[in-house]
Amino acid sequence: MASASQPARSRGLVYLLLAVFTAYSLFPLLWALVTSLKRPEDAVRYPPQWLPNPLTLQNYVDVLTRTPVPYQILNTALTAGLAALTVVGTSSLAGYGFSRFSFRGKDLLMISLLGCVMVSGATKVLPLYLMLHKIGLLNSLFGLGIVYAVEFLPISVWLMKSYLDTIPIELDEAASVDGSSRLRTFVSVVLPLSMPGVVAVALITFVRSAQEFIYAATFLTETGVKTSPVGLYMFFTELGVEWGHLTAASLVVVFPIVLVFLVLQKWFVSGLTMGAVR
C-alpha cells in the first residue's frame, strides 16, 4: 500500500513543481497583457489594478496606427529572414561536407567553429562596426542580416552536421550508383530528409536575430531602419515610461514569432533531438 502511494506522491510533487514553474514563467506575459488593456492612468496606479477596468484596446490602436512599430516589425522580419536563409544554405552544405567527407584538418575546423561560438558578441561590436562602415553597410538591413548570419553560422554547422550524421550514407551511395552527382544527391535525397534539422537551424537563427539588441542598436541609428528590439525604446520618454503602449507593442512584436514557433515546433524538437542521438 505504501509502495503504491509513493509513485503517486512523486508524480504529484512533480506536477506541483511544473505548475509553479509554469505560473512563474507566464506571469510576466499575463501582466503585460493586462497592462496593455489598461488606460494610461490605470497602468501606473498604486496599488496596482489587477484587472483592467474599463478594458480598452486604445493602446494597440495607437501602436499600430501612430507609431513606426509595424515598419520595425517588417525590418526585423527582413533582417532575420535574410540571416535564416543565408545560414540554412551555408550550414546545410558545410554540414554535409563535414558529415560525408574526410579531409586533413577536419577536426581542427570543427573545433575552430566551436571556438567562434565561445567568443562574446560584445567583444565583436567595434570590429564589426568598423568593417560595416568601411564597406558602406551601416544603417543597412542587409548588412545587419549578414552580421547575424555570420554570428549564428558556426553553431548551425554543428547542428546540421550532427543531424546529417543520422542519415544513412547508403542513400548517397545508392544515388551515386544511379549516376547522381554529389550536389544532386544532396539536393534531391539528403536535404529533404534533413528538413527537421533545417527547420531547427532556421528557427534558432530567425528567433535569435529577431530578439538581438546590441548589434541592432549599434549598427542601425536611422529611424527608418530600426528593428523592433531597438524601436521599443521610443516608449521610454523624459516624462516616464508609457507602460500601456510599451506592453502592447511588445506583445505585437512577440506574437508573430510565437506563432511561427508553435506551427513549426514539432519539426524543431525533432531536429534538435535527432541530431543529439545516434
Coordinates of C-alpha atoms in Angstrom, one line a residue:
M1 CA 0.0 0.0 0.0
A2 CA 2.8 2.4 1.0
S3 CA 4.8 1.4 -2.1
A4 CA 1.9 2.1 -4.4
S5 CA 1.2 5.5 -2.9
Q6 CA 4.9 6.6 -3.2
P7 CA 4.8 7.0 -7.1
A8 CA 1.6 8.9 -6.8
R9 CA 3.1 11.3 -4.3
S10 CA 6.2 11.7 -6.5
R11 CA 4.0 12.4 -9.6
G12 CA 2.0 14.9 -7.5
L13 CA 5.2 16.7 -6.4
V14 CA 6.4 16.8 -10.0
Y15 CA 3.1 18.3 -11.2
L16 CA 3.1 20.8 -8.4
L17 CA 6.6 22.0 -9.3
L18 CA 5.7 22.1 -13.0
A19 CA 2.6 24.2 -12.2
V20 CA 4.7 26.6 -10.1
F21 CA 7.3 27.0 -12.8
T22 CA 4.7 27.5 -15.5
A23 CA 2.9 30.2 -13.4
Y24 CA 6.2 31.9 -12.7
S25 CA 7.2 31.8 -16.4
L26 CA 3.8 33.0 -17.7
F27 CA 3.1 35.7 -15.1
P28 CA 5.2 38.5 -16.8
L29 CA 3.4 37.7 -20.1
L30 CA 0.0 37.8 -18.5
W31 CA 0.8 41.0 -16.6
A32 CA 2.0 42.6 -19.9
L33 CA -1.4 41.6 -21.5
V34 CA -3.3 43.1 -18.6
T35 CA -1.3 46.3 -18.6
S36 CA -1.7 46.7 -22.4
L37 CA -5.5 46.7 -21.9
K38 CA -5.5 49.5 -19.3
R39 CA -5.8 53.2 -19.6
P40 CA -2.5 55.2 -19.1
E41 CA -3.5 56.4 -15.7
D42 CA -4.6 52.9 -14.6
A43 CA -1.3 51.3 -15.8
V44 CA 0.7 53.3 -13.2
R45 CA -1.8 53.2 -10.4
Y46 CA -0.6 52.1 -6.9
P47 CA -1.6 49.8 -5.5
P48 CA -1.8 48.1 -8.9
Q49 CA -5.1 47.3 -10.6
W50 CA -5.1 43.6 -11.2
L51 CA -7.8 43.6 -13.9
P52 CA -8.3 46.4 -16.4
N53 CA -11.4 48.4 -15.6
P54 CA -12.5 49.7 -18.1
L55 CA -10.9 47.4 -20.6
T56 CA -9.6 49.3 -23.7
L57 CA -7.8 48.4 -26.9
Q58 CA -6.6 52.0 -27.5
N59 CA -3.0 51.1 -26.7
Y60 CA -3.0 48.6 -29.6
V61 CA -4.7 51.1 -31.9
D62 CA -2.1 53.7 -31.1
V63 CA 0.8 51.3 -31.5
L64 CA -0.4 50.1 -34.9
T65 CA -1.5 53.4 -36.4
R66 CA 0.5 56.2 -34.7
T67 CA 4.0 54.6 -34.2
P68 CA 6.6 53.1 -36.6
V69 CA 6.2 49.7 -34.8
P70 CA 4.6 47.9 -37.9
Y71 CA 7.6 49.1 -40.1
Q72 CA 10.0 48.0 -37.4
I73 CA 8.4 44.5 -37.4
L74 CA 8.9 44.4 -41.1
N75 CA 12.5 45.5 -40.7
T76 CA 13.0 42.7 -38.2
A77 CA 11.4 40.1 -40.4
L78 CA 13.5 41.1 -43.4
T79 CA 16.8 41.1 -41.4
A80 CA 16.1 37.8 -39.5
G81 CA 14.7 36.2 -42.7
L82 CA 17.9 37.1 -44.6
A83 CA 20.0 35.7 -41.8
A84 CA 18.0 32.5 -41.6
L85 CA 18.1 31.9 -45.4
T86 CA 21.8 32.5 -45.5
V87 CA 22.5 30.3 -42.5
V88 CA 20.3 27.4 -43.8
G89 CA 22.0 27.4 -47.2
T90 CA 25.6 27.6 -46.0
S91 CA 25.3 25.4 -42.9
S92 CA 23.5 22.7 -44.8
L93 CA 26.3 22.5 -47.4
A94 CA 29.0 22.8 -44.8
G95 CA 27.3 20.2 -42.5
Y96 CA 27.0 17.8 -45.5
G97 CA 30.7 18.2 -46.2
F98 CA 31.8 17.6 -42.6
S99 CA 29.4 14.7 -42.3
R100 CA 30.3 12.8 -45.6
F101 CA 33.9 13.7 -46.3
S102 CA 37.2 13.0 -44.5
F103 CA 40.0 15.5 -45.1
R104 CA 43.0 16.9 -43.4
G105 CA 42.2 19.4 -40.7
K106 CA 38.6 18.5 -40.4
D107 CA 38.6 18.1 -36.6
L108 CA 40.6 21.4 -36.3
L109 CA 38.0 23.2 -38.4
M110 CA 35.1 21.8 -36.3
I111 CA 36.9 22.9 -33.1
S112 CA 37.5 26.3 -34.6
L113 CA 33.8 26.7 -35.3
L114 CA 33.1 25.8 -31.7
G115 CA 35.6 28.4 -30.6
C116 CA 33.8 31.1 -32.5
V117 CA 30.6 30.3 -30.5
M118 CA 32.5 30.9 -27.3
V119 CA 33.5 34.5 -28.2
S120 CA 31.2 37.0 -26.6
G121 CA 29.2 39.1 -29.1
A122 CA 30.0 42.3 -27.2
T123 CA 33.8 41.9 -28.0
K124 CA 33.0 41.9 -31.7
V125 CA 30.9 45.1 -31.9
L126 CA 33.7 47.5 -32.6
P127 CA 35.5 45.4 -35.3
L128 CA 32.2 44.7 -37.0
Y129 CA 31.2 48.4 -36.8
L130 CA 34.5 49.4 -38.5
M131 CA 34.1 46.7 -41.2
L132 CA 30.5 47.8 -41.9
H133 CA 31.5 51.4 -42.0
K134 CA 34.3 50.7 -44.4
I135 CA 32.1 48.8 -46.9
G136 CA 29.2 51.2 -46.6
L137 CA 26.7 48.9 -44.8
L138 CA 26.0 50.9 -41.7
N139 CA 22.3 51.6 -41.3
S140 CA 21.6 48.8 -43.7
L141 CA 19.2 45.9 -43.1
F142 CA 21.3 43.8 -45.5
G143 CA 24.5 44.5 -43.5
L144 CA 22.8 43.6 -40.2
G145 CA 21.4 40.4 -41.7
I146 CA 24.8 39.3 -42.9
V147 CA 26.3 40.0 -39.4
Y148 CA 23.6 37.8 -37.9
A149 CA 24.2 35.1 -40.4
V150 CA 27.9 35.1 -39.6
E151 CA 27.1 35.1 -35.9
F152 CA 24.9 32.1 -35.9
L153 CA 26.6 30.1 -38.7
P154 CA 29.1 28.2 -36.5
I155 CA 26.6 26.6 -34.2
S156 CA 24.3 25.9 -37.1
V157 CA 27.0 24.0 -38.9
W158 CA 27.4 21.8 -35.8
L159 CA 23.7 21.2 -35.6
M160 CA 23.4 20.3 -39.3
K161 CA 26.4 18.1 -39.2
S162 CA 25.0 16.2 -36.2
Y163 CA 21.7 15.7 -37.9
L164 CA 23.1 14.7 -41.2
D165 CA 25.2 12.0 -39.4
T166 CA 21.9 10.3 -38.6
I167 CA 21.0 9.9 -42.3
P168 CA 22.5 6.6 -43.6
I169 CA 25.3 7.1 -46.1
E170 CA 24.0 4.2 -48.0
L171 CA 21.4 6.5 -49.5
D172 CA 24.3 8.6 -51.0
E173 CA 25.9 5.5 -52.4
A174 CA 22.7 4.3 -54.0
A175 CA 22.2 7.7 -55.6
S176 CA 25.8 7.6 -56.9
V177 CA 25.2 4.2 -58.4
D178 CA 22.3 5.6 -60.3
G179 CA 24.6 8.3 -61.8
S180 CA 23.7 11.2 -59.5
S181 CA 26.3 13.8 -58.7
R182 CA 27.2 14.8 -55.2
L183 CA 25.3 18.1 -55.4
R184 CA 22.2 16.5 -57.0
T185 CA 22.3 13.8 -54.3
F186 CA 22.4 16.4 -51.6
V187 CA 19.6 18.5 -53.1
S188 CA 17.2 15.6 -54.1
V189 CA 18.0 12.9 -51.5
V190 CA 19.7 14.2 -48.4
L191 CA 18.2 17.7 -48.0
P192 CA 14.5 16.6 -48.0
L193 CA 15.3 14.0 -45.3
S194 CA 17.1 16.6 -43.2
M195 CA 14.2 19.1 -43.1
P196 CA 13.7 18.8 -39.3
G197 CA 17.3 19.9 -38.9
V198 CA 16.9 22.7 -41.4
V199 CA 13.8 23.9 -39.6
A200 CA 15.6 23.8 -36.3
V201 CA 18.5 25.9 -37.7
A202 CA 16.2 28.3 -39.4
L203 CA 14.1 28.9 -36.3
I204 CA 17.1 29.3 -34.0
T205 CA 18.6 31.9 -36.3
F206 CA 15.4 33.7 -37.0
V207 CA 14.3 34.0 -33.4
R208 CA 17.6 35.0 -32.0
S209 CA 18.1 37.5 -34.8
A210 CA 14.7 39.0 -34.2
Q211 CA 15.5 39.4 -30.5
E212 CA 19.0 40.7 -30.8
F213 CA 19.6 44.2 -29.4
I214 CA 23.3 45.2 -29.2
Y215 CA 24.2 44.8 -32.9
A216 CA 20.9 46.4 -34.0
A217 CA 21.3 49.4 -31.7
T218 CA 24.9 50.0 -32.7
F219 CA 24.7 49.4 -36.5
L220 CA 21.2 50.9 -37.1
T221 CA 20.9 54.5 -35.9
E222 CA 18.5 55.9 -38.5
T223 CA 14.8 55.8 -37.6
G224 CA 13.6 54.2 -40.8
V225 CA 15.8 51.1 -40.5
K226 CA 15.4 50.3 -36.8
T227 CA 14.3 46.9 -35.7
S228 CA 11.7 46.0 -33.1
P229 CA 14.0 45.5 -30.1
V230 CA 15.6 48.9 -30.6
G231 CA 12.3 50.6 -31.6
L232 CA 10.6 49.7 -28.3
Y233 CA 12.8 52.2 -26.5
M234 CA 10.7 55.0 -28.1
F235 CA 8.3 54.4 -25.2
F236 CA 10.9 55.4 -22.6
T237 CA 10.4 59.1 -22.6
E238 CA 11.6 62.1 -20.5
L239 CA 8.2 62.1 -18.8
G240 CA 8.4 58.4 -17.8
V241 CA 7.6 55.0 -19.3
E242 CA 4.5 54.6 -21.4
W243 CA 3.6 51.3 -19.9
G244 CA 0.4 50.7 -21.9
H245 CA 2.0 51.4 -25.2
L246 CA 5.2 49.5 -24.3
T247 CA 3.4 46.3 -23.3
A248 CA 1.1 46.5 -26.3
A249 CA 4.0 47.0 -28.7
S250 CA 5.9 44.2 -27.0
L251 CA 3.0 41.7 -27.4
V252 CA 2.5 42.8 -31.1
V253 CA 6.2 42.2 -31.7
V254 CA 6.3 38.8 -30.0
F255 CA 3.1 37.4 -31.4
P256 CA 4.4 36.5 -34.9
I257 CA 7.5 34.9 -33.6
V258 CA 5.5 32.8 -31.1
L259 CA 3.0 31.8 -33.9
V260 CA 5.8 30.7 -36.2
F261 CA 7.4 28.7 -33.4
L262 CA 4.1 27.0 -32.5
V263 CA 3.5 26.0 -36.1
L264 CA 6.9 24.5 -36.6
Q265 CA 7.7 23.3 -33.1
K266 CA 7.3 19.6 -34.0
W267 CA 10.0 19.8 -36.6
F268 CA 12.1 22.0 -34.3
V269 CA 12.1 19.5 -31.5
S270 CA 12.7 16.6 -33.9
G271 CA 15.7 18.5 -35.5
L272 CA 17.3 19.0 -32.1
T273 CA 16.8 15.6 -30.6
M274 CA 17.6 13.5 -33.7
G275 CA 20.9 15.2 -34.0
A276 CA 21.7 14.5 -30.4
V277 CA 21.1 10.8 -30.5
R278 CA 22.9 8.4 -32.9

